[in-house]
Amino acid sequence: MAPDTHHTEVGSPSGSPSGSPFAATRAAAAVMDACGVLVGWSAGAEQLLGYEAAEVLGRPAASLLAAAGRAAVLTAAADLRHEAAQGRQVGAALRCKDGRDLAVALRAHSWVGPDDARFWLLLAAEEAETRRWEEDLAVLSGLFNQSPVGLLVSDTDLRCTRRNRALERMTGVPIGQRLGKRIGEALPDLNAAEVEATMKRVLATGEPVLDFIQRGLTPADPSREHVWSTGIFRLQDSEGTVLGLCHAVVDITDAHRARERMQLINEASIRIGTTLDVVRTAKELAEVALHRLADSVTVDLLDSVLRGDTPTPGPADQGLTLRRAAHETAFESVRPPKVLAVGELSRFAPASPQAQCMADLEAKFIACLDLTAPWLEEDPTRAAIIRAIKVHSLIAIPLTARNVLMGVATFYRWRDPEHFDDDDVTLAAELVSRAALSTDNARRYTREHNTALALQRSLLPQRLPVLNAVEVAGRYQPAGSDTDLGGDWFDVIPLSGARVALVVGDVPGHGVQASATMGRLRAAVRTLADLDLPPDELLTHLDDLVARLTEEEGGGRDEPHADGPAIGATCLYAVYDPAERRCTLASAGHYPPAVAGPGGGVDFPEVPAGPPLGLGGLPFETTELDLAEGSLLVLYTNGLLMARDQDIDIGLDSLRHILSRPEPALEDICDELTTALLPFRPPDDVALLVARTRALGPDRVASWDLPPDPAVVVDARAAATRQLDLWGLQDLAYVAELVVSELVTNAIRYGKPPIRLRLIHDQNLICEVSDGNSTAPHLRRAQNDDEGGRGLFLVAQLTDHWGTRYAARGKIIWAELSLPR
């Protein structure tokens, strides 16, 4: 008798996977007897095909088959008699109650009922749903058995419940030692606290975490730190109950290191070569490589490179002596034996990697350093350091640029357990290559700078003269630092008649050309000053000189965009006469001086600013100032007032404030001005000249107006003798009488009234004779039968210096005699 299966709900067979379309709660189920008649029909079958149980029970099961494919299904059903075929899945088309055909997957399972009667349990599911389920199973199986991505499932207590083979290979922890454990228990070398905090956050919020980076050592590779990118997301069932977490882990060690190397190279391009300083560039290389590539970095350079000289091209000879330029290390609390300090001489044994790489200009790489290597025995000092800190790997790379060897960089590892590899050598070579090019540029700059510095030192005043007319002090501050060069300058030039010329100028630009141009202008000013030209005439000649220099360089006044070596240069030329306490000035586009009286008042006198040198077109004008004894005359370039990017009026106010309470010592005044007005690295050159005026009183100057009568020569000689007696200069009386006699005679014979004799007791004895004729005398050699023409020749032979200068009316012939020691 058949079992009572009418309206029976049939469950899924044992072993069906959860969520399967053939599960009891989901599949359409029917029961068929041995004769092929339906004797059981489930609610799922009614839902799938639309037939109620009363409509199908007692009918042959084959009656539900669609016409298409019926024969194949019946053939498959006949095979079900074999036990091995049971549970096999076949495709079929069933006829629904509404008349349409439905593709399904069928499974059949037999069992024996009462009285040994055989029955068949038929399970059906839509073919599309079955295919999706099979694909899901395949994906899940592939992830856990074939995927290179590590997968781990953890419960809500953060304990591992499942893990795939890829993750086992990554960590080296067998599955038996991982299941049921938290991450810190299975992998103590990872940052378990940070990982578990992230897991708890995902459990609580449900928000997945992507690209969570983990670093550490594992039993699979205990000597090398690995980097993993992990995605963590929450698992929950269809009811929303949280089951745990799934971790997807990818080993990104190689990609991460490649990215770090690229970042380091990019950083090196910014941090290496920030200055044109050889030692600073070496230090930047060592700082960039420290920690991220090596535990210690040293850079040793040839002495010639440090000086800016050009080393011999090609490899170096054995036994080359270098000097330590940079040394950066990861030492913390424990210090090794003394290492070479920056600046000390450094030698490498001939067999050392450093010497070898400099010999053939190829990088030398020792992955596993033998601390008993022979080359270490040849260098006991360096060997003691290497052994003390247990260096296990090193790279030595020559610093070369344009086939010129400049030194060697050495990278050591001793704290990082991982040895250098080929990628590290490539990275180190890239860093050294960048540093070598910057070092060579810095070396070339150093050479140019040293040349320009020597040039500038030779062109600027080495020391200011000691004069009775003025007390002077000066400062020159290059732009940027004390080692940069520019074209600002000042000068103090002794003139005839105890006068002095005070000069300050500004040549645009920096470097060798600016310094060279400044030197040419300074030499020209000194030459023109020797001619005793008035300030306006001197600047006119200087303007013509700059115009010629510009034309020689390819520009000219007719070319509005010409940019010659000194176009735009400015100059202020002042002449101070201590006898008259008068200062005569002229300016070529330069700022006026500051004048501080003995009482403390500060003024900026109006000096007509002519055009800058080389532009021409307008005449230069002269201004005269009467200065009380003890006045301060301050000449400067524009960099003093605008060094702090401030308005010119602010700079003038600061200058006025400082000079209103002058220090007694001029050097202190210069220090206070530069300290208060200049930043540490001024943006422009600064030249500063401070002069305190002195006066030659009546006790040091004697003068006589002379009529144009030859008989007065005797009186002039007698007056000069008496004055020398008063000054205690009797030893000069004989020569002074001859000089006075000749100069007065020439003035009476060839000059015009008024005629005036003046003696000045300064550092020398100065004899001056002026007349109203502007014709200049000239020295000539008289023939044997000439009755005259020997006057100036005698003056030239008897005096140290003599010359002619022009006054507003006429000229002055002067001569100087050294005072007796």
Tab-separated table of N, CA and C in Angstrom, residues 118 121 138 190-191 211 280 300 324 355 455 521 673 677 763 799:
chain	number	residue	atom	x	y	z
A	118	ARG	N	8.584	1.026	-3.819
A	118	ARG	CA	9.585	2.063	-4.150
A	118	ARG	C	8.867	3.340	-4.577
A	121	LEU	N	11.217	10.770	-5.053
A	121	LEU	CA	11.032	12.192	-4.710
A	121	LEU	C	11.591	13.013	-5.854
A	138	ALA	N	30.396	28.259	-7.683
A	138	ALA	CA	31.688	28.214	-8.366
A	138	ALA	C	32.576	29.382	-7.939
A	190	LEU	N	52.089	41.601	13.871
A	190	LEU	CA	51.270	42.623	13.236
A	190	LEU	C	50.696	43.559	14.300
A	191	ASN	N	50.240	44.715	13.839
A	191	ASN	CA	49.634	45.681	14.752
A	191	ASN	C	48.184	45.260	15.015
A	211	ASP	N	41.111	49.189	1.370
A	211	ASP	CA	42.534	49.523	1.308
A	211	ASP	C	43.095	49.865	2.687
A	280	ARG	N	76.191	71.534	1.334
A	280	ARG	CA	74.762	71.457	1.605
A	280	ARG	C	74.091	70.419	0.706
A	300	ASP	N	81.513	61.491	0.685
A	300	ASP	CA	82.896	61.974	0.721
A	300	ASP	C	83.223	62.575	-0.633
A	324	ARG	N	85.226	64.257	4.204
A	324	ARG	CA	83.839	63.960	4.570
A	324	ARG	C	82.984	65.216	4.417
A	355	ALA	N	86.598	52.495	-2.935
A	355	ALA	CA	87.737	52.714	-3.831
A	355	ALA	C	87.514	52.050	-5.181
A	455	LEU	N	88.116	88.717	-7.490
A	455	LEU	CA	88.056	89.936	-8.302
A	455	LEU	C	87.482	91.085	-7.491
A	521	LEU	N	84.264	100.855	-13.433
A	521	LEU	CA	83.759	102.181	-13.078
A	521	LEU	C	84.568	102.784	-11.936
A	673	LEU	N	73.331	100.677	11.646
A	673	LEU	CA	72.541	100.877	10.433
A	673	LEU	C	72.271	99.555	9.727
A	677	LEU	N	68.468	97.994	9.557
A	677	LEU	CA	67.813	98.168	8.271
A	677	LEU	C	67.899	96.951	7.364
A	763	GLN	N	98.735	116.325	6.096
A	763	GLN	CA	99.663	115.199	6.211
A	763	GLN	C	100.938	115.463	5.420
A	799	THR	N	109.241	118.006	-5.605
A	799	THR	CA	108.049	117.676	-4.812
A	799	THR	C	107.652	116.221	-5.041
